[in-house]
XYZ file of C-alpha atoms in Angstrom:
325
model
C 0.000 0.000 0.000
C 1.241 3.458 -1.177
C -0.285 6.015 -0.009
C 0.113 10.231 -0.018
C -1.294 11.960 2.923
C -1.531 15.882 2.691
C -0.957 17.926 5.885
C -3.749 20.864 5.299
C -3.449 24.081 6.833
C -6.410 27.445 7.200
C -7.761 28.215 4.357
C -7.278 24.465 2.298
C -3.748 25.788 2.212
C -0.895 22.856 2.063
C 2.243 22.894 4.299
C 3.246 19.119 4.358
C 3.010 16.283 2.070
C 4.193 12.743 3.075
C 4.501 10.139 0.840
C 4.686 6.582 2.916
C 4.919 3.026 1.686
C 3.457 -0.120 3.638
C 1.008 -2.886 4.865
C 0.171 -0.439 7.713
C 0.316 3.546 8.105
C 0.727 4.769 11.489
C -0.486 8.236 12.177
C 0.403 10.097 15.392
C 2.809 12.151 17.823
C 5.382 9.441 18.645
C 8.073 8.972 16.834
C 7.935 5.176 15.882
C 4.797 6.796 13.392
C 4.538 6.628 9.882
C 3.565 9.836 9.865
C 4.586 12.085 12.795
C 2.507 15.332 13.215
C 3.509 17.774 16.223
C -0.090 18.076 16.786
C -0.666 18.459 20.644
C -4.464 17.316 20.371
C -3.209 14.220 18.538
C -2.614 11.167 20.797
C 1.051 9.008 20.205
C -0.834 6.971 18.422
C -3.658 8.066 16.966
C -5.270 6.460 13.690
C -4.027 3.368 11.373
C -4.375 3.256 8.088
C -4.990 -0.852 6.394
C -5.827 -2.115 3.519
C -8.491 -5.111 3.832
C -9.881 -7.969 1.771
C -11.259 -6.687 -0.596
C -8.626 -3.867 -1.359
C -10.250 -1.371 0.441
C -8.335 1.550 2.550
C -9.239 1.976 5.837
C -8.832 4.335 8.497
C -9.340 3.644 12.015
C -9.114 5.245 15.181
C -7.082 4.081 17.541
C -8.769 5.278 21.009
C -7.656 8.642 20.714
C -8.655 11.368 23.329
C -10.082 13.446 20.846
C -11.359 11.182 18.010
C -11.251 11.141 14.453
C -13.583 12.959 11.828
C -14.674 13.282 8.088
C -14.846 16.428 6.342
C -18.401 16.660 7.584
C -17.861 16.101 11.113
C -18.419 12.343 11.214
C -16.935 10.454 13.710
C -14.675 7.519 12.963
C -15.831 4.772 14.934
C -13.975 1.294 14.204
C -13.733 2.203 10.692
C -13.585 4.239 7.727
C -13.241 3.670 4.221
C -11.112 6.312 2.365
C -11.503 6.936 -1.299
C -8.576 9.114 -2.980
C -8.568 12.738 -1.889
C -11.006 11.951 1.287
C -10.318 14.691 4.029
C -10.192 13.627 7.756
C -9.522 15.606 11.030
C -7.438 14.004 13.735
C -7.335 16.251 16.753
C -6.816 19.496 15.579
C -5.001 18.688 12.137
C -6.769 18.295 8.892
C -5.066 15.576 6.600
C -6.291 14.606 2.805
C -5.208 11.272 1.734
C -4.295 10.369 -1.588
C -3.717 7.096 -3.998
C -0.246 7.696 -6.287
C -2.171 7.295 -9.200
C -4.675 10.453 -7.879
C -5.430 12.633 -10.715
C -4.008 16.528 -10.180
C -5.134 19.767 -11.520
C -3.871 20.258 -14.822
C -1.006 22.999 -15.011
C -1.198 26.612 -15.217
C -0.167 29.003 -17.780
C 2.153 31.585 -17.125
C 0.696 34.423 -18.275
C 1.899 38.164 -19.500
C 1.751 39.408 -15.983
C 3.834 37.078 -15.016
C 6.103 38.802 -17.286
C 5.075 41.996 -15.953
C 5.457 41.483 -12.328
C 9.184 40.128 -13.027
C 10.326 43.525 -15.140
C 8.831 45.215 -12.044
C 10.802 43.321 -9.159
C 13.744 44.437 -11.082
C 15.662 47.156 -9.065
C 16.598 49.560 -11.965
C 13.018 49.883 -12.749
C 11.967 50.880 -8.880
C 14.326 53.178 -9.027
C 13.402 54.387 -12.489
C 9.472 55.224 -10.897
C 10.370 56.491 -7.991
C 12.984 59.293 -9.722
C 10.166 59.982 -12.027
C 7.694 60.414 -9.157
C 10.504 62.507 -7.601
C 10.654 65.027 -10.810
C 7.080 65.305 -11.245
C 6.152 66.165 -7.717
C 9.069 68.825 -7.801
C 7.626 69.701 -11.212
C 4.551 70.686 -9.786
C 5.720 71.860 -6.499
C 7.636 74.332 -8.833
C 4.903 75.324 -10.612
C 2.590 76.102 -7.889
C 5.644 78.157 -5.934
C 7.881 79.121 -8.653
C 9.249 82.135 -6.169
C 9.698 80.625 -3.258
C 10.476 77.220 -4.495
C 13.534 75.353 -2.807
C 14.441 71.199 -3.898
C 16.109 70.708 -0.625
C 13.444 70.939 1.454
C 10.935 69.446 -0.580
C 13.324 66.074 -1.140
C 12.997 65.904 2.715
C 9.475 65.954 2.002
C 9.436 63.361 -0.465
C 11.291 60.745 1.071
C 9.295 61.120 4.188
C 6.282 60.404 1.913
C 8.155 57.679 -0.113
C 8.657 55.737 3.703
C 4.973 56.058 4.446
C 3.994 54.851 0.665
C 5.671 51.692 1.353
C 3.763 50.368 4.046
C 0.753 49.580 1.457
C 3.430 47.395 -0.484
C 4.634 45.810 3.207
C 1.314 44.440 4.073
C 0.917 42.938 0.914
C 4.438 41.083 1.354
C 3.760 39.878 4.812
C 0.017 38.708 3.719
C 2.028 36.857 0.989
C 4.507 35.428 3.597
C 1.748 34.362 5.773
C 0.449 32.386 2.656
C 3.800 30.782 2.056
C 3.548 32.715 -1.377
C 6.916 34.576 -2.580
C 6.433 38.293 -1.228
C 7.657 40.022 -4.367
C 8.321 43.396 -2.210
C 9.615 45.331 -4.808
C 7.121 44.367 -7.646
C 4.591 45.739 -5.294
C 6.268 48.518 -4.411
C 6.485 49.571 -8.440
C 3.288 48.911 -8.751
C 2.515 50.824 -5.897
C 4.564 54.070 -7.131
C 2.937 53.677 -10.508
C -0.278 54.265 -9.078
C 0.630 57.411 -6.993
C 2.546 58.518 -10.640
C -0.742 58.152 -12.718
C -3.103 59.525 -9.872
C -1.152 62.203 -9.293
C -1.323 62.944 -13.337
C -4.631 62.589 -13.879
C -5.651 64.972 -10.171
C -2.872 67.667 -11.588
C -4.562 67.594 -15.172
C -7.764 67.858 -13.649
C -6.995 71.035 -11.861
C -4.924 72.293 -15.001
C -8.457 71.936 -17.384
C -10.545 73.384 -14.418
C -8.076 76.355 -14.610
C -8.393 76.815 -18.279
C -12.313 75.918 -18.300
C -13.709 76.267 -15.406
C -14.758 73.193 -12.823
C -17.662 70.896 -13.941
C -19.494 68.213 -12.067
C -19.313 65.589 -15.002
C -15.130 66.536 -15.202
C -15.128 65.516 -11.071
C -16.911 62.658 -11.578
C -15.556 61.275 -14.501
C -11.908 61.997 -12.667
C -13.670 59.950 -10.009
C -14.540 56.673 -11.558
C -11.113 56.564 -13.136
C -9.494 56.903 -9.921
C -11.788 53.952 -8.660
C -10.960 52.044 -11.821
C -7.160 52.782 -11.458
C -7.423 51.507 -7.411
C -8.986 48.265 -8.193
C -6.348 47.688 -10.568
C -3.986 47.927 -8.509
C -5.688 45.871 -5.532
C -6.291 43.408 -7.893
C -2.399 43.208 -8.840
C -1.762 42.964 -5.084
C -3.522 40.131 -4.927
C -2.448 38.679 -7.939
C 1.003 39.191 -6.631
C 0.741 37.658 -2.835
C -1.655 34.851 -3.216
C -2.674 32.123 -5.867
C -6.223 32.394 -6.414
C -8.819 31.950 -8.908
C -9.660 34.835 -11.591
C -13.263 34.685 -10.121
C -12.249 34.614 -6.206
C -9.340 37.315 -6.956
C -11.827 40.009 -8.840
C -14.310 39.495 -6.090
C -12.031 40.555 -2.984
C -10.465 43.212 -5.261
C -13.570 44.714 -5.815
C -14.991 44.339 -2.492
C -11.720 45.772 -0.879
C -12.076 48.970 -3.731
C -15.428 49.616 -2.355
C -15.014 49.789 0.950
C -11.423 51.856 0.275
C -13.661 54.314 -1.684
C -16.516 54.553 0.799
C -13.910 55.350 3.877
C -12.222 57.756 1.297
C -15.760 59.634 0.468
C -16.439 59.916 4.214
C -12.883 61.302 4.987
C -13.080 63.594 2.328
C -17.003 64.771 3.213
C -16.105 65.343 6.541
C -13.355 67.510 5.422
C -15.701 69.872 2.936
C -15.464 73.148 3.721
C -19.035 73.144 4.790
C -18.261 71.440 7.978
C -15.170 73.975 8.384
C -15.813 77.601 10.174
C -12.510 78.771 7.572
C -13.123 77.521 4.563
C -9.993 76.847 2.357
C -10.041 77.559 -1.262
C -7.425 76.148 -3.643
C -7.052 78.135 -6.865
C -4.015 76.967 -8.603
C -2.546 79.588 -10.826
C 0.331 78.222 -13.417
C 3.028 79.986 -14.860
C 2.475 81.183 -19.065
C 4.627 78.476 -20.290
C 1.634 75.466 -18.653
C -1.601 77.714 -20.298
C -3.011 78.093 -23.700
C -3.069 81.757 -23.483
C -0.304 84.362 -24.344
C 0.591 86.787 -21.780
C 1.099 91.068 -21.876
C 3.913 92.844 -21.492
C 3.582 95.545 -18.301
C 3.387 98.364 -20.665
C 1.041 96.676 -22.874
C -1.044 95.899 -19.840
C -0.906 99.670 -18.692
C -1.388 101.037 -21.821
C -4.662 98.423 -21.797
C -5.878 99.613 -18.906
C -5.024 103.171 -19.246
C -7.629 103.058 -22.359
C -10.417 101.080 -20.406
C -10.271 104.305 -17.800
C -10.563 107.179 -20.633
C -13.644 105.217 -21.977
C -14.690 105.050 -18.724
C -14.269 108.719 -18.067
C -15.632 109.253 -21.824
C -18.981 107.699 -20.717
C -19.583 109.132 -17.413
C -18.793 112.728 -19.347
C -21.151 111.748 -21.425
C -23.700 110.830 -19.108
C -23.412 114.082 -17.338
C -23.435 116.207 -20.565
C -27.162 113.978 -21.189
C -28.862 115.142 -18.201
C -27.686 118.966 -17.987
């Protein structure tokens, strides 16, 4: 008798597979077992497995202190007969016990992402984001104080922010850890950046075309959805990167973690509208001639401008006065 019996952790997740040859499997905490599990609720000896008559596996308890179960919480008496793949719990431990000729899931196909996720775990391209996330915030940070504007003290800034940005990217390497999945740190870390890059983009290009043509309600919530769209992306390649899962199970907890990410956002941000503040703030962004479709005047064109705008003035209230004398 040849037999395969899984060691099955939370979750249906496997951490130990023994593969165990003879007339009789013994299954327990001594070690004179078969199978030796470090499994405090397990007796020394807890469970056989035998092969009878008629070929049959069995699996019986041995008088153990805390029995032996099916998947369904069926005690094993005297006697159990195991088909390939049958799940049992012996104390605390959940084992799945396999013939070598058991059939297994067919393979699966790397796909582009894998791809993907290996040109982003490669250093040179981390660095490559985060030096473009660098320029662009000191791009804009330029732009909105071109006077008083100083890179030293906004690098502190940045790498202060660049610390706190990688916690999102930590979590999702320990959860991977946890799951005895490879943590991939710096693919989610690139990923991560990527996201703040395109964000920050799309919020800066937002302002830029509410500067140029005024602030609509379909421009806020179309930058909105794609904000939404561009978060569950990313969740979903966090999860694509820290855990194996099914497409169906993975777009399911990405889009139920994006949900409740954007309804904690929306509250933050509602209790932060100026409504609820007794100073409101207002945040007018004015960019220099070189970002805006418009040419600018000279100061003596300006004056000159304005210095006609007055003698019309003056023209018509002259005028006006002449009228009713």
């Amino acid at each position: 008798m040849e037999l395969i019996i899984e060691l099955v952790g939370r979750g249906s997740r496997q951490f130990d597979l023994h593969r165990v040859v003879g007339e009789k499997i013994t299954i327990g905490r001594a070690f004179d077992n078969d199978v030796i599990i470090p499994d405090p609720h397990m007796c020394a000896h807890h469970a056989v497995l035998e092969e009878n008559e008629k070929g049959e596996i069995l699996l019986k308890d041995l008088g153990s202190i805390n029995g032996s179960f099916t998947k369904d919480h069926v005690a094993v008496n005297e006697a159990c007969v195991v088909s390939s793949g049958d799940e049992f719990v012996l104390g605390k431990t959940r084992i799945q016990i396999y013939q070598r000729d058991h059939k297994v899931a067919p393979s699966i196909r790397l796909t582009w992402l894998e791809q993907l996720a290996f040109i982003a775990s490669k250093p040179s391209v981390l660095v490559s984001i985060i030096a473009g996330a660098v320029i662009l915030s000191l791009f804009y940070q330029y732009a909105n104080d071109i006077k008083s504007f100083h890179p030293g003290r906004y690098l502190v800034t940045l790498i202060s922010v660049l610390l706190v940005g990688s916690f999102w990217p930590a979590v999702w390497a320990l959860f991977a850890r946890m799951k005895k999945h490879d943590a991939r740190f710096v693919a989610q870390l690139s990923a991560t950046m990527l996201f703040v890059i395109v964000v920050t983009l799309l919020q800066k290009t937002d302002k830029w075309l509410a500067f140029h043509f005024g602030t609509g309600m379909m421009l806020e919530i179309f930058e909105s959805v794609l904000i939404i769209a561009l978060a569950f992306l990313l969740i979903w390649m966090n999860y694509y990167l820290s855990i194996f899962q099914t497409s169906r199970k993975r777009w399911i907890y990405a889009m139920s973690l994006t949900a409740i990410l954007s309804g904690l956002t929306y509250m933050a941000t509602s209790f932060n509208d100026d409504r609820f503040k007794s100073r409101p703030m207002y945040n007018t962004t004015l960019y220099p001639p070189s970002m805006t479709f418009y040419s600018g005047q000279s100061i003596n064109e300006y004056l000159r401008n304005t210095d006609n705008i007055f003698d019309e003035a003056v023209s018509l209230i002259d005028d006006a006065a002449d009228t009713r004398d």
